[in-house]
Short mmCIF file of C-alpha atoms in Angstrom, two decimals:
data_model
loop_
_atom_site.label_atom_id
_atom_site.label_comp_id
_atom_site.label_asym_id
_atom_site.label_seq_id
_atom_site.Cartn_x
_atom_site.Cartn_y
_atom_site.Cartn_z
CA MET I 1 118.89 -48.23 120.61
CA GLU I 2 116.38 -46.37 118.41
CA GLU I 3 116.27 -49.32 115.97
CA ILE I 4 115.65 -51.73 118.82
CA THR I 5 112.87 -49.52 120.18
CA THR I 6 111.23 -49.23 116.76
CA ALA I 7 111.46 -52.98 116.24
CA ALA I 8 109.96 -53.62 119.66
CA ILE I 9 107.06 -51.28 118.90
CA ASP I 10 106.45 -52.96 115.55
CA ASN I 11 106.52 -56.37 117.20
CA HIS I 12 104.10 -55.16 119.85
CA HIS I 13 101.68 -53.93 117.18
CA GLU I 14 102.00 -57.21 115.31
CA ILE I 15 101.13 -59.20 118.43
CA ILE I 16 98.06 -57.03 119.05
CA GLN I 17 96.92 -57.38 115.44
CA SER I 18 97.45 -61.13 115.51
CA ILE I 19 95.47 -61.66 118.73
CA ASP I 20 92.67 -59.37 117.56
CA THR I 21 92.56 -61.13 114.19
CA VAL I 22 92.09 -64.53 115.82
CA TRP I 23 89.38 -63.12 118.10
CA VAL I 24 87.39 -61.44 115.32
CA ALA I 25 87.79 -64.40 112.95
CA LEU I 26 86.44 -66.80 115.58
CA CYS I 27 83.52 -64.51 116.43
CA GLY I 28 82.79 -64.01 112.73
CA ALA I 29 82.66 -67.78 112.20
CA ILE I 30 80.34 -68.21 115.19
CA ILE I 31 78.06 -65.48 113.84
CA PHE I 32 78.01 -67.22 110.46
CA LEU I 33 76.87 -70.42 112.18
CA MET I 34 73.77 -68.53 113.34
CA GLU I 35 72.40 -68.98 109.82
CA GLY I 36 72.16 -72.68 110.60
CA GLY I 37 70.18 -71.71 113.68
CA PHE I 38 67.81 -69.58 111.62
CA ALA I 39 67.34 -72.43 109.13
CA LEU I 40 66.55 -75.08 111.74
CA LEU I 41 64.38 -72.83 113.90
CA GLU I 42 62.27 -71.67 110.98
CA ALA I 43 62.09 -75.12 109.36
CA GLY I 44 60.84 -76.63 112.61
CA PHE I 45 58.19 -73.94 113.06
CA VAL I 46 56.61 -74.50 109.61
CA ARG I 47 54.84 -77.50 108.12
CA SER I 48 56.93 -80.34 106.74
CA LYS I 49 55.81 -79.59 103.18
CA ASN I 50 57.63 -76.25 103.36
CA ALA I 51 60.70 -77.13 105.42
CA MET I 52 63.13 -77.26 102.50
CA SER I 53 61.89 -73.94 101.13
CA ILE I 54 63.00 -72.33 104.40
CA ILE I 55 66.44 -73.92 104.07
CA GLY I 56 66.53 -72.61 100.51
CA LYS I 57 65.63 -69.09 101.59
CA VAL I 58 68.38 -69.02 104.22
CA MET I 59 70.83 -70.23 101.57
CA ILE I 60 69.62 -67.34 99.40
CA ASP I 61 70.17 -64.92 102.29
CA ILE I 62 73.79 -66.03 102.59
CA SER I 63 74.67 -66.39 98.91
CA PHE I 64 72.79 -63.59 97.14
CA GLY I 65 72.81 -61.37 100.21
CA GLY I 66 76.51 -61.93 100.78
CA LEU I 67 77.45 -61.02 97.21
CA ALA I 68 75.22 -57.94 97.31
CA PHE I 69 76.77 -56.81 100.59
CA TYR I 70 80.25 -57.29 99.12
CA THR I 71 79.53 -55.52 95.85
CA VAL I 72 77.94 -52.31 97.12
CA GLY I 73 76.50 -52.81 100.62
CA PHE I 74 79.74 -52.59 102.56
CA GLY I 75 80.76 -49.45 100.68
CA ILE I 76 77.43 -47.78 101.45
CA ALA I 77 77.78 -48.70 105.12
CA TYR I 78 81.43 -47.89 105.77
CA GLY I 79 82.59 -45.66 102.94
CA ALA I 80 83.14 -41.92 103.36
CA SER I 81 79.75 -40.89 104.72
CA ASN I 82 77.98 -37.55 104.60
CA GLY I 83 76.07 -38.66 107.68
CA TRP I 84 73.31 -40.46 105.78
CA PHE I 85 74.95 -42.53 103.07
CA ALA I 86 78.20 -43.29 101.29
CA PHE I 87 79.09 -44.46 97.82
CA ASP I 88 81.79 -47.06 97.40
CA TYR I 89 82.09 -50.65 96.26
CA GLY I 90 83.88 -53.83 97.23
CA ILE I 91 86.09 -53.88 100.31
CA MET I 92 87.74 -50.51 100.57
CA GLU I 93 91.43 -50.06 101.30
CA GLY I 94 92.78 -47.61 103.82
CA ASP I 95 91.59 -46.43 107.22
CA LEU I 96 87.82 -46.64 107.73
CA GLY I 97 87.99 -44.33 110.73
CA LEU I 98 87.06 -47.07 113.18
CA GLY I 99 90.44 -47.63 114.80
CA LEU I 100 90.56 -51.22 113.58
CA THR I 101 93.40 -53.55 114.52
CA VAL I 102 92.20 -56.17 112.03
CA SER I 103 92.20 -56.05 108.25
CA ASN I 104 89.34 -54.48 106.32
CA ASN I 105 88.73 -57.89 104.78
CA LEU I 106 88.12 -59.49 108.17
CA PHE I 107 86.01 -56.55 109.29
CA TRP I 108 83.89 -57.08 106.15
CA PHE I 109 83.42 -60.74 107.04
CA ILE I 110 82.10 -60.10 110.53
CA GLN I 111 79.84 -57.35 109.20
CA LEU I 112 78.58 -59.80 106.57
CA GLY I 113 77.24 -61.94 109.43
CA PHE I 114 75.20 -58.99 110.69
CA ALA I 115 73.77 -58.20 107.26
CA ILE I 116 72.62 -61.74 106.49
CA ALA I 117 71.26 -62.17 110.02
CA SER I 118 69.04 -59.14 109.46
CA ILE I 119 67.56 -60.44 106.20
CA SER I 120 67.13 -63.94 107.65
CA ILE I 121 64.65 -62.43 110.11
CA VAL I 122 62.42 -61.68 107.13
CA SER I 123 62.62 -65.22 105.75
CA GLY I 124 60.67 -66.60 108.70
CA ALA I 125 57.84 -64.09 108.44
CA VAL I 126 57.24 -64.85 104.74
CA ALA I 127 57.47 -68.62 105.19
CA GLU I 128 55.14 -71.00 103.35
CA ARG I 129 53.80 -68.51 100.80
CA MET I 130 56.42 -66.34 99.05
CA LYS I 131 57.82 -67.06 95.60
CA VAL I 132 61.51 -67.84 95.40
CA TRP I 133 62.78 -65.40 92.77
CA PRO I 134 60.94 -62.33 94.07
CA TYR I 135 62.43 -63.20 97.46
CA VAL I 136 65.88 -63.31 95.86
CA LEU I 137 65.31 -59.83 94.41
CA PHE I 138 64.28 -58.44 97.78
CA VAL I 139 67.30 -60.04 99.49
CA VAL I 140 69.61 -58.31 97.02
CA ILE I 141 67.93 -54.93 97.55
CA PHE I 142 67.95 -55.35 101.34
CA CYS I 143 71.61 -56.37 101.62
CA ALA I 144 72.91 -53.99 98.97
CA PHE I 145 71.06 -50.85 100.02
CA MET I 146 68.58 -51.03 102.90
CA TYR I 147 70.57 -52.64 105.71
CA PRO I 148 73.79 -50.79 104.74
CA LEU I 149 72.05 -47.43 105.13
CA ALA I 150 71.03 -48.29 108.70
CA ALA I 151 74.56 -49.55 109.42
CA ASN I 152 75.92 -46.27 108.03
CA TRP I 153 73.78 -44.21 110.38
CA VAL I 154 74.66 -46.28 113.44
CA TRP I 155 78.24 -47.54 113.03
CA ASN I 156 79.95 -45.39 110.42
CA PRO I 157 81.95 -42.82 112.45
CA ASN I 158 80.31 -40.04 110.42
CA GLY I 159 76.78 -41.49 110.61
CA TRP I 160 74.15 -39.07 111.89
CA LEU I 161 73.15 -41.37 114.75
CA ALA I 162 76.76 -42.15 115.65
CA GLN I 163 77.39 -38.41 115.84
CA ARG I 164 74.45 -38.03 118.23
CA GLY I 165 75.89 -40.63 120.61
CA PHE I 166 73.42 -43.37 119.68
CA ASN I 167 74.41 -46.64 121.41
CA ASP I 168 73.55 -49.80 119.48
CA PHE I 169 76.49 -51.96 120.40
CA ALA I 170 75.66 -55.08 118.37
CA GLY I 171 72.48 -54.19 116.53
CA SER I 172 69.17 -54.24 118.42
CA ALA I 173 68.16 -51.45 116.05
CA ALA I 174 70.42 -51.76 112.99
CA VAL I 175 70.08 -55.55 112.70
CA HIS I 176 66.99 -56.69 114.62
CA ALA I 177 64.55 -53.79 114.38
CA MET I 178 65.66 -53.36 110.78
CA GLY I 179 64.85 -56.99 109.99
CA GLY I 180 61.81 -57.16 112.27
CA PHE I 181 59.97 -54.20 110.76
CA ALA I 182 60.81 -55.37 107.25
CA ALA I 183 59.27 -58.69 108.28
CA LEU I 184 56.15 -56.86 109.48
CA ALA I 185 55.72 -55.06 106.15
CA ALA I 186 56.38 -58.26 104.19
CA ALA I 187 53.80 -60.24 106.17
CA ILE I 188 51.18 -57.53 105.65
CA VAL I 189 51.77 -57.25 101.88
CA LEU I 190 51.84 -61.03 101.41
CA GLY I 191 48.76 -61.70 103.50
CA PRO I 192 48.18 -64.71 105.75
CA ARG I 193 48.55 -68.36 104.82
CA ILE I 194 45.47 -70.15 103.53
CA GLY I 195 43.35 -71.26 106.47
CA LYS I 196 45.14 -69.19 109.10
CA TYR I 197 42.22 -66.84 109.74
CA VAL I 198 38.69 -68.02 108.95
CA ASN I 199 35.69 -65.72 109.55
CA GLY I 200 37.63 -63.78 112.15
CA GLU I 201 38.73 -66.93 113.97
CA LEU I 202 42.41 -67.76 114.45
CA ILE I 203 43.28 -71.27 113.32
CA ALA I 204 46.56 -72.58 114.74
CA ILE I 205 49.00 -74.01 112.19
CA PRO I 206 51.55 -75.83 114.35
CA GLY I 207 55.14 -76.37 113.31
CA HIS I 208 56.00 -79.89 112.21
CA ASN I 209 59.19 -80.47 114.22
CA LEU I 210 59.57 -78.59 117.47
CA PRO I 211 62.78 -80.38 118.59
CA LEU I 212 64.33 -79.17 115.32
CA ALA I 213 63.18 -75.65 116.11
CA ALA I 214 64.64 -75.97 119.61
CA ILE I 215 68.03 -77.01 118.20
CA GLY I 216 67.90 -73.96 115.96
CA GLY I 217 67.15 -71.84 119.00
CA PHE I 218 70.15 -73.27 120.88
CA ILE I 219 72.42 -72.59 117.89
CA LEU I 220 71.23 -68.99 117.76
CA TRP I 221 71.75 -68.71 121.53
CA PHE I 222 75.30 -70.00 121.12
CA GLY I 223 75.87 -67.70 118.15
CA TRP I 224 75.00 -64.65 120.19
CA PHE I 225 78.21 -65.17 122.16
CA GLY I 226 80.01 -64.34 118.93
CA PHE I 227 77.50 -61.71 117.91
CA ASN I 228 77.72 -59.47 120.98
CA PRO I 229 81.30 -59.99 122.29
CA GLY I 230 82.62 -59.97 118.71
CA SER I 231 81.31 -56.44 118.32
CA THR I 232 84.25 -55.27 120.42
CA LEU I 233 86.23 -55.88 117.18
CA ALA I 234 89.35 -56.44 119.27
CA ALA I 235 90.43 -58.62 122.19
CA VAL I 236 93.53 -56.77 123.40
CA GLY I 237 92.57 -54.08 125.89
CA ASN I 238 88.96 -55.19 125.96
CA TRP I 239 89.13 -58.03 128.46
CA GLU I 240 86.82 -56.28 130.95
CA LEU I 241 84.37 -55.16 128.26
CA ILE I 242 84.19 -58.63 126.72
CA GLY I 243 83.45 -60.12 130.14
CA THR I 244 80.70 -57.57 130.77
CA VAL I 245 79.11 -58.20 127.37
CA VAL I 246 79.19 -61.98 127.81
CA VAL I 247 77.61 -61.87 131.27
CA ASN I 248 74.91 -59.39 130.24
CA THR I 249 74.12 -61.41 127.13
CA PHE I 250 73.62 -64.59 129.14
CA LEU I 251 71.68 -63.02 132.01
CA ALA I 252 69.21 -61.27 129.71
CA SER I 253 68.63 -64.42 127.65
CA ALA I 254 68.08 -66.58 130.74
CA ALA I 255 65.72 -63.98 132.21
CA GLY I 256 63.81 -63.89 128.92
CA GLY I 257 63.29 -67.63 129.11
CA VAL I 258 62.23 -67.49 132.76
CA ALA I 259 59.76 -64.67 132.10
CA THR I 260 58.13 -66.60 129.27
CA MET I 261 57.89 -69.78 131.35
CA ILE I 262 56.17 -67.90 134.15
CA TYR I 263 53.92 -65.90 131.82
CA THR I 264 52.69 -68.88 129.79
CA TYR I 265 52.20 -71.02 132.92
CA PHE I 266 49.96 -68.50 134.64
CA LYS I 267 48.27 -67.37 131.42
CA TYR I 268 47.51 -70.80 129.95
CA GLY I 269 48.11 -73.20 132.82
CA GLN I 270 51.06 -74.80 131.00
CA ILE I 271 54.58 -73.81 130.03
CA ASP I 272 54.72 -73.19 126.28
CA VAL I 273 58.20 -74.38 125.30
CA THR I 274 57.89 -72.96 121.79
CA MET I 275 57.35 -69.53 123.31
CA VAL I 276 60.20 -70.09 125.77
CA ILE I 277 62.51 -70.43 122.76
CA ASN I 278 61.29 -67.08 121.52
CA GLY I 279 61.53 -65.67 125.05
CA VAL I 280 65.22 -66.51 125.21
CA LEU I 281 65.75 -64.95 121.78
CA ALA I 282 63.76 -61.87 122.82
CA GLY I 283 66.06 -61.38 125.80
CA LEU I 284 69.06 -61.67 123.52
CA VAL I 285 67.66 -59.19 121.01
CA ALA I 286 66.75 -56.69 123.71
CA VAL I 287 70.14 -56.64 125.45
CA THR I 288 72.14 -56.51 122.22
CA ALA I 289 72.02 -52.71 122.01
CA GLY I 290 73.15 -52.02 125.55
CA CYS I 291 75.15 -55.06 126.63
CA ASN I 292 78.23 -52.83 126.79
CA VAL I 293 76.74 -50.09 128.97
CA VAL I 294 74.28 -51.72 131.39
CA ASP I 295 75.07 -53.61 134.58
CA ALA I 296 74.19 -57.23 135.29
CA ASN I 297 71.05 -56.49 137.29
CA SER I 298 69.73 -54.24 134.54
CA ALA I 299 70.41 -56.98 131.98
CA ILE I 300 68.19 -59.32 134.00
CA ILE I 301 65.41 -56.72 134.13
CA ILE I 302 65.69 -56.10 130.39
CA GLY I 303 65.45 -59.84 129.77
CA LEU I 304 62.43 -60.25 132.04
CA ILE I 305 60.60 -57.44 130.27
CA ALA I 306 61.55 -58.75 126.83
CA GLY I 307 60.43 -62.29 127.68
CA THR I 308 57.03 -60.93 128.69
CA ILE I 309 56.66 -58.48 125.81
CA VAL I 310 57.28 -61.19 123.22
CA ASP I 311 54.37 -63.29 124.53
CA ILE I 312 51.99 -60.35 124.42
CA ALA I 313 53.23 -59.20 121.00
CA VAL I 314 52.79 -62.61 119.36
CA VAL I 315 49.14 -62.69 120.43
CA GLU I 316 48.43 -59.09 119.43
CA ILE I 317 50.05 -59.53 116.02
CA ASP I 318 47.87 -62.60 115.48
CA ASN I 319 44.80 -60.64 116.59
CA LEU I 320 45.59 -58.14 113.83
CA GLU I 321 45.56 -61.09 111.39
CA ILE I 322 49.20 -60.58 110.50
CA ASP I 323 50.56 -64.06 109.88
CA ASP I 324 54.10 -64.57 111.17
CA PRO I 325 54.79 -68.32 111.32
CA VAL I 326 57.92 -68.07 113.49
CA GLY I 327 57.25 -64.99 115.64
CA ALA I 328 60.00 -62.95 113.95
CA ILE I 329 58.15 -59.65 114.26
CA ALA I 330 57.62 -60.02 117.99
CA VAL I 331 61.10 -61.32 118.73
CA HIS I 332 63.18 -59.02 116.53
CA GLY I 333 60.99 -56.05 115.68
CA VAL I 334 59.22 -55.39 118.97
CA ASN I 335 62.16 -56.31 121.17
CA GLY I 336 64.67 -54.59 118.92
CA LEU I 337 62.60 -51.47 119.52
CA PHE I 338 62.36 -52.07 123.27
CA GLY I 339 66.02 -53.02 123.70
CA THR I 340 67.28 -49.91 121.93
CA ILE I 341 65.09 -47.63 124.04
CA ALA I 342 66.11 -49.57 127.17
CA VAL I 343 69.66 -48.25 126.74
CA GLY I 344 68.31 -44.77 127.45
CA LEU I 345 66.77 -46.10 130.65
CA PHE I 346 69.38 -48.50 132.02
CA ALA I 347 72.79 -47.28 130.80
CA THR I 348 74.97 -46.73 133.85
CA ASP I 349 76.35 -43.57 132.22
CA GLY I 350 73.54 -41.41 130.86
CA GLY I 351 70.56 -43.68 131.46
CA LEU I 352 67.41 -42.10 132.90
CA PHE I 353 67.24 -44.54 135.83
CA PHE I 354 70.87 -43.77 136.69
CA GLY I 355 70.53 -40.00 136.86
CA GLY I 356 71.36 -39.29 133.25
CA GLY I 357 68.24 -37.38 132.29
CA PHE I 358 66.33 -37.71 129.02
CA SER I 359 69.05 -36.91 126.47
CA LEU I 360 70.24 -40.46 125.76
CA LEU I 361 66.68 -41.80 125.97
CA LEU I 362 65.58 -39.29 123.32
CA THR I 363 68.50 -40.18 121.04
CA GLN I 364 67.82 -43.90 121.39
CA THR I 365 64.12 -43.47 120.72
CA ILE I 366 64.63 -41.26 117.66
CA GLY I 367 67.19 -43.66 116.23
CA VAL I 368 65.22 -46.88 116.52
CA VAL I 369 61.94 -45.26 115.41
CA VAL I 370 63.60 -43.86 112.29
CA ILE I 371 65.25 -47.20 111.49
CA GLY I 372 62.05 -49.16 112.08
CA ALA I 373 59.93 -46.74 110.04
CA PHE I 374 62.49 -46.67 107.22
CA SER I 375 62.63 -50.44 107.06
CA PHE I 376 58.85 -50.86 107.18
CA ILE I 377 58.02 -48.17 104.61
CA ILE I 378 60.68 -49.12 102.05
CA THR I 379 59.87 -52.83 102.35
CA TYR I 380 56.16 -52.13 101.99
CA ILE I 381 56.71 -50.02 98.87
CA ILE I 382 59.12 -52.46 97.23
CA LEU I 383 57.00 -55.54 97.85
CA THR I 384 53.80 -53.77 96.82
CA ILE I 385 55.39 -52.82 93.49
CA MET I 386 56.64 -56.38 93.04
CA LYS I 387 53.22 -57.73 93.98
CA LYS I 388 51.53 -55.65 91.28
CA THR I 389 54.13 -56.49 88.63
CA ILE I 390 55.96 -59.80 88.90
CA GLY I 391 53.91 -61.24 91.77
CA ILE I 392 55.31 -62.33 95.11
CA ARG I 393 52.99 -65.08 96.31
CA VAL I 394 52.80 -68.68 95.17
CA SER I 395 49.56 -69.92 93.66
CA ARG I 396 46.80 -71.32 95.83
CA GLU I 397 47.48 -74.79 94.42
CA GLU I 398 51.21 -74.55 95.12
CA GLU I 399 50.61 -73.31 98.66
CA SER I 400 48.23 -76.19 99.34
CA ALA I 401 50.60 -78.78 97.88
CA GLY I 402 53.67 -77.31 99.58
CA ILE I 403 56.44 -75.16 98.16
CA ASP I 404 59.06 -77.88 98.58
CA ALA I 405 57.67 -80.29 96.02
CA VAL I 406 56.49 -77.68 93.50
CA SER I 407 59.29 -75.07 93.57
CA PHE I 408 62.26 -77.11 94.76
CA GLY I 409 61.42 -80.61 93.54
CA VAL I 410 62.46 -82.17 96.82
CA GLU I 411 60.73 -82.82 100.13
CA ALA I 412 62.21 -82.72 103.61
CA TYR I 413 61.11 -86.26 104.44
CA THR I 414 60.85 -89.19 102.08
CA ILE I 415 58.72 -92.32 102.42
CA PHE I 416 61.29 -94.38 100.56
CA GLU I 417 63.68 -96.51 102.60
#
């Protein structure tokens, strides 16, 4: 009887592990597809002469960033932490302290998607003017050291923010604010594109293929339904949580789009579809931290606020003469900041608006401010050093001609039939 019981328990565990493995593998693959969304969105929002350079940079994010995250990044994020950092390499064996029911290898793969998503935020903000190889160097540094430190603080069970009860379910802070504030620093150090600001006047540089950008936006929207629900890291026993996360993710994104439609219509007299794309993404970014702990009505409110904030932020960033061709800073940086703080307001257990006081709000605010400041300062220092040594910006002639033809030897569109 004891042997039968033991066998039944082992079989039960095997079934759980098998189901959870399929769930996490599918979500990991969907998250990986988001890189295609980044590539198309960013390519559509830049001029045709630089479209292939954006594709190239996203390929760099995946390839160089992925190898860097494998070699040391994952170990820094999920190794034995002292609260601030860990030292390990490769994919560690043994229990990571996370209660996983999937292999460490599969857990690494889904975390890879988060790491390369964060650096891909930066690729849009530096579009049309950054050299290729300096960008490669920054990608390696970001994925090997910078992003993993933030992940350690937030998701390592011994991380200082995790110990404080910081709630960043799928990365409004660790992924989006981390990437968004790095993008802000990069755009400042690089400077604006030629002709973007002339004698204090803003000159619009429209993207060359807005339907392409829209397709990229839809792919990212789809990918978020791997990004957020996949952060459960298990399907068995999480059926209610997964449903909550999916609903909140959709409602916030839809509300973000609605808010931007209304805002641009009454502000400019027309609906700006390009901003609606960013409004949807802003809603997604903002709800990502708290999609596990807010209710559906709060998710809608978060999305409405995010969809409005992104419109205002894009204009204000432009007014500061910070050139961000795709709106990455406003979407990911500003709304990563807002969404993380919103957990302290809207969480049904501990949120200020639900009788929880200021404790969670303070923790959320401290966490995202530290992550954003860390990302901004380190990126600014690294790129400034690179700027003064190896150089980070293409020549004026290359920028005018287009990076595709000069640096990559291929153009997005050919005149030959």
